[in-house]
Amino acid sequence: MNRKGCISVIDVGTKKICALIAEISPAPQESFYDEVDILGVGFHSSEGLKKGIVVDLEKSAESIRSAVEEAEEMAGVEIESAFVGIAGSHIESVNKRSSVEVSGRDEEIKNSDIERVIEKAKEGAVGEKERIIHTLPGEYIVDGTAGIKHPQGMSGFQLEVDAHIVKGSVGSIKNLIKSVNQAGVDIEELVLDQLASSKAVLNGDERNLGVALADIGGGTTDFIAFVGDKIAYTSVLPVGGDHVSNDISVGLKISGSEAEKIKIQHGSVNVDEIEEDSRVEVRSASGSETMQVSRRYLCQIIRYRMEELFDLIGKEIDNIGVDNPAPAGLVLTGGASLLSGSRELASQVTDLPTRIGEPVWADKISELNSGPIYGQNGDYSCGPIYSTSAGLIKYALEHTSAGRSRVSGTKKDSSKTVEKFFSRVKKFFGGFFE
Ligand SMILES: Nc1ncnc2c1ncn2[C@@H]1O[C@H](COP(=O)(O)OP(=O)(O)OP(=O)(O)O)[C@@H](O)[C@H]1O
Ligand SMILES: [Mg+2]
């Protein structure tokens, strides 16, 4: 009989924490894919993060705990450990090629050769205060023949790898780990947010042809580009939907929460489509009065910031460093991609075909998440908000073998200690926490 296991994931965003618990049944005989059933969704506003970085441990741990408890209650299982998304303006990436001689007399590439060439790629990739989050082999080259995905068992004398290395600041990585741990959850693995999102919203044809993805969240825009199914470039821009709200707050002299509310209810980047005399009722900063403001003016404020953001995304597309980058176009996801007219404006500014990326399982997640989402009333799709968390499940599926009991869904171990947590994390970061 197929054995079921659970996967738990947490998207620790600047604006919201989203915890998901999924039950996984190994692929039935007629199918290649494991079956995924979302059992629990925990959604909570995020406190204690700025631009994707933990700035208040207590508050971020509290927000994470609330989302985790909500998901646990719904699923009826307790989260012991989870795959956790990481982003933030401290993240950087670099492409490295490294080369080793194939060991052994038979010139057959072994796992140890692959490990050696990857270790070599990591050499010198990080400074003293940085740590590697991912080393992602894009392709292997055997005796000059490129485009090899699985070199193990092949014959050759020289093995090279093109690897994409993602790194971040030690302090910021540790603080994220600490806040998740303080919320009572061990970390299975940290996964770059946009890598996760890409798994949820991009298809294989797009990745093969070459595509750019921008996950526009509250505090940051997380960018990833693929060329020939390889990750060619990743970056984090310190601008997101909260900057739009902040501009509205300053421009209209209203509170941040009121600005956020009217942005979602009345915001658009299509200024020309708005009647000259269209007005929006807003509450004054003191909260004691209401006033009428021009909706055109509101949308002009939004448009300026979004134009600037899409311009920055265009520059990142230039940074991919190939001729004709992203022929399959630009995919937008994340909460701020829901702003009316974003797709058209992004396409106009970047001169690329653009679509909004909806993640897998979006309907099921939305259905289970009964709480209000950014003040919305459920009359339009909120899918892009879940791209990172849905993608974390896909990532976890690829990195845990079917049928293996996933520890993340078992009964909670009450004797869990900080020591146990750090020894576990050490496994992933190789002595990082000595
Ligand atoms: N319907 C909507 N229209 C416009 N903006 C929206 C809408 N829904 C959400 N947003 C905006 O999306 C942003 C939050 O997006 P998201 O949930 O993807 O962020 P996050 O993952 O918490 O943040 P980050 O990834 O930057 O750490 C907020 O700025 C919010 O105002
Ligand atoms: Mg996000």
PDB file of C-alpha atoms and ligand atoms in Angstrom, residues 11-17 43 46 49 51-53 87-88 193 215-222 239-245 260 263-265 267 333-340 373-374 376 380-381 384-386 388, ligand 1:
ATOM      1  CA  ASP A  11       6.799  31.400   3.403  1.00  0.00           C
ATOM      2  CA  VAL A  12       8.141  34.051   5.750  1.00  0.00           C
ATOM      3  CA  GLY A  13       7.189  37.175   3.805  1.00  0.00           C
ATOM      4  CA  THR A  14       7.520  40.826   4.768  1.00  0.00           C
ATOM      5  CA  LYS A  15       3.760  41.194   4.665  1.00  0.00           C
ATOM      6  CA  LYS A  16       2.370  37.766   5.466  1.00  0.00           C
ATOM      7  CA  ILE A  17       3.402  34.396   6.792  1.00  0.00           C
ATOM      8  CA  PHE A  43      -2.063  32.720   7.012  1.00  0.00           C
ATOM      9  CA  SER A  46       3.889  39.348   9.226  1.00  0.00           C
ATOM     10  CA  LEU A  49      10.549  41.889   8.996  1.00  0.00           C
ATOM     11  CA  LYS A  51      12.662  44.130   3.119  1.00  0.00           C
ATOM     12  CA  GLY A  52      12.517  40.390   3.750  1.00  0.00           C
ATOM     13  CA  ILE A  53      14.960  40.529   6.681  1.00  0.00           C
ATOM     14  CA  ALA A  87      14.691  36.237   0.534  1.00  0.00           C
ATOM     15  CA  GLY A  88      15.759  39.704   1.557  1.00  0.00           C
ATOM     16  CA  ASP A 193      11.877  32.439  -2.414  1.00  0.00           C
ATOM     17  CA  ASP A 215       7.769  37.860  -7.515  1.00  0.00           C
ATOM     18  CA  ILE A 216       6.636  41.297  -6.340  1.00  0.00           C
ATOM     19  CA  GLY A 217       5.931  41.037  -2.638  1.00  0.00           C
ATOM     20  CA  GLY A 218       5.468  43.626   0.073  1.00  0.00           C
ATOM     21  CA  GLY A 219       9.093  44.484   0.850  1.00  0.00           C
ATOM     22  CA  THR A 220      11.065  43.081  -2.054  1.00  0.00           C
ATOM     23  CA  THR A 221      10.844  41.937  -5.642  1.00  0.00           C
ATOM     24  CA  ASP A 222      12.500  38.566  -6.030  1.00  0.00           C
ATOM     25  CA  VAL A 239      11.244  47.493  -3.707  1.00  0.00           C
ATOM     26  CA  GLY A 240       7.759  45.985  -3.434  1.00  0.00           C
ATOM     27  CA  GLY A 241       4.083  46.758  -2.966  1.00  0.00           C
ATOM     28  CA  ASP A 242       4.667  48.426   0.405  1.00  0.00           C
ATOM     29  CA  HIS A 243       6.598  51.193  -1.326  1.00  0.00           C
ATOM     30  CA  VAL A 244       3.499  51.924  -3.374  1.00  0.00           C
ATOM     31  CA  SER A 245       1.405  52.102  -0.182  1.00  0.00           C
ATOM     32  CA  GLU A 260      -2.902  50.023   1.814  1.00  0.00           C
ATOM     33  CA  LYS A 263      -4.593  50.872  -3.000  1.00  0.00           C
ATOM     34  CA  ILE A 264      -6.223  47.448  -3.008  1.00  0.00           C
ATOM     35  CA  GLN A 265      -9.792  48.709  -3.360  1.00  0.00           C
ATOM     36  CA  GLY A 267      -5.719  51.265  -7.145  1.00  0.00           C
ATOM     37  CA  THR A 333       3.682  36.949  -9.429  1.00  0.00           C
ATOM     38  CA  GLY A 334       3.475  37.892  -5.720  1.00  0.00           C
ATOM     39  CA  GLY A 335       0.772  40.050  -4.128  1.00  0.00           C
ATOM     40  CA  ALA A 336       1.679  43.321  -5.821  1.00  0.00           C
ATOM     41  CA  SER A 337       1.281  41.749  -9.271  1.00  0.00           C
ATOM     42  CA  LEU A 338      -2.474  41.849  -8.505  1.00  0.00           C
ATOM     43  CA  LEU A 339      -2.502  45.613  -8.917  1.00  0.00           C
ATOM     44  CA  SER A 340      -4.841  46.370 -11.793  1.00  0.00           C
ATOM     45  CA  ILE A 373      -6.379  38.474   2.642  1.00  0.00           C
ATOM     46  CA  TYR A 374      -5.131  42.029   2.520  1.00  0.00           C
ATOM     47  CA  GLN A 376      -9.961  41.582  -0.093  1.00  0.00           C
ATOM     48  CA  TYR A 380     -10.878  38.002  -7.511  1.00  0.00           C
ATOM     49  CA  SER A 381      -8.046  35.568  -7.529  1.00  0.00           C
ATOM     50  CA  PRO A 384      -0.049  34.986  -6.839  1.00  0.00           C
ATOM     51  CA  ILE A 385       0.206  35.555  -3.087  1.00  0.00           C
ATOM     52  CA  TYR A 386       0.750  31.801  -2.634  1.00  0.00           C
ATOM     53  CA  THR A 388       6.315  30.913  -2.861  1.00  0.00           C
TER      54      THR A 388
HETATM   55  N1  LIG B   1      -5.313  42.881  -4.806  1.00  0.00           N
HETATM   56  C1  LIG B   1      -4.191  43.547  -4.631  1.00  0.00           C
HETATM   57  N2  LIG B   1      -3.933  44.659  -5.351  1.00  0.00           N
HETATM   58  C2  LIG B   1      -2.792  45.333  -5.169  1.00  0.00           C
HETATM   59  N3  LIG B   1      -1.816  44.976  -4.326  1.00  0.00           N
HETATM   60  C3  LIG B   1      -2.023  43.897  -3.584  1.00  0.00           C
HETATM   61  C4  LIG B   1      -3.208  43.116  -3.693  1.00  0.00           C
HETATM   62  N4  LIG B   1      -3.128  42.093  -2.819  1.00  0.00           N
HETATM   63  C5  LIG B   1      -1.958  42.226  -2.191  1.00  0.00           C
HETATM   64  N5  LIG B   1      -1.291  43.302  -2.633  1.00  0.00           N
HETATM   65  C6  LIG B   1       0.006  43.810  -2.205  1.00  0.00           C
HETATM   66  O1  LIG B   1       0.942  42.738  -2.278  1.00  0.00           O
HETATM   67  C7  LIG B   1       1.961  42.948  -1.301  1.00  0.00           C
HETATM   68  C8  LIG B   1       2.155  41.670  -0.532  1.00  0.00           C
HETATM   69  O2  LIG B   1       2.473  40.636  -1.411  1.00  0.00           O
HETATM   70  P1  LIG B   1       3.034  39.234  -0.889  1.00  0.00           P
HETATM   71  O3  LIG B   1       2.031  38.567  -0.046  1.00  0.00           O
HETATM   72  O4  LIG B   1       3.477  38.481  -2.099  1.00  0.00           O
HETATM   73  O5  LIG B   1       4.245  39.733   0.000  1.00  0.00           O
HETATM   74  P2  LIG B   1       5.231  38.981   0.980  1.00  0.00           P
HETATM   75  O6  LIG B   1       5.551  37.653   0.405  1.00  0.00           O
HETATM   76  O7  LIG B   1       4.708  39.001   2.363  1.00  0.00           O
HETATM   77  O8  LIG B   1       6.470  39.967   0.943  1.00  0.00           O
HETATM   78  P3  LIG B   1       8.000  39.758   0.451  1.00  0.00           P
HETATM   79  O9  LIG B   1       7.999  38.672  -0.568  1.00  0.00           O
HETATM   80  O10 LIG B   1       8.371  41.090  -0.127  1.00  0.00           O
HETATM   81  O11 LIG B   1       8.777  39.457   1.668  1.00  0.00           O
HETATM   82  C9  LIG B   1       1.502  44.099  -0.425  1.00  0.00           C
HETATM   83  O12 LIG B   1       2.201  45.271  -0.765  1.00  0.00           O
HETATM   84  C10 LIG B   1       0.028  44.229  -0.749  1.00  0.00           C
HETATM   85  O13 LIG B   1      -0.424  45.553  -0.631  1.00  0.00           O
END
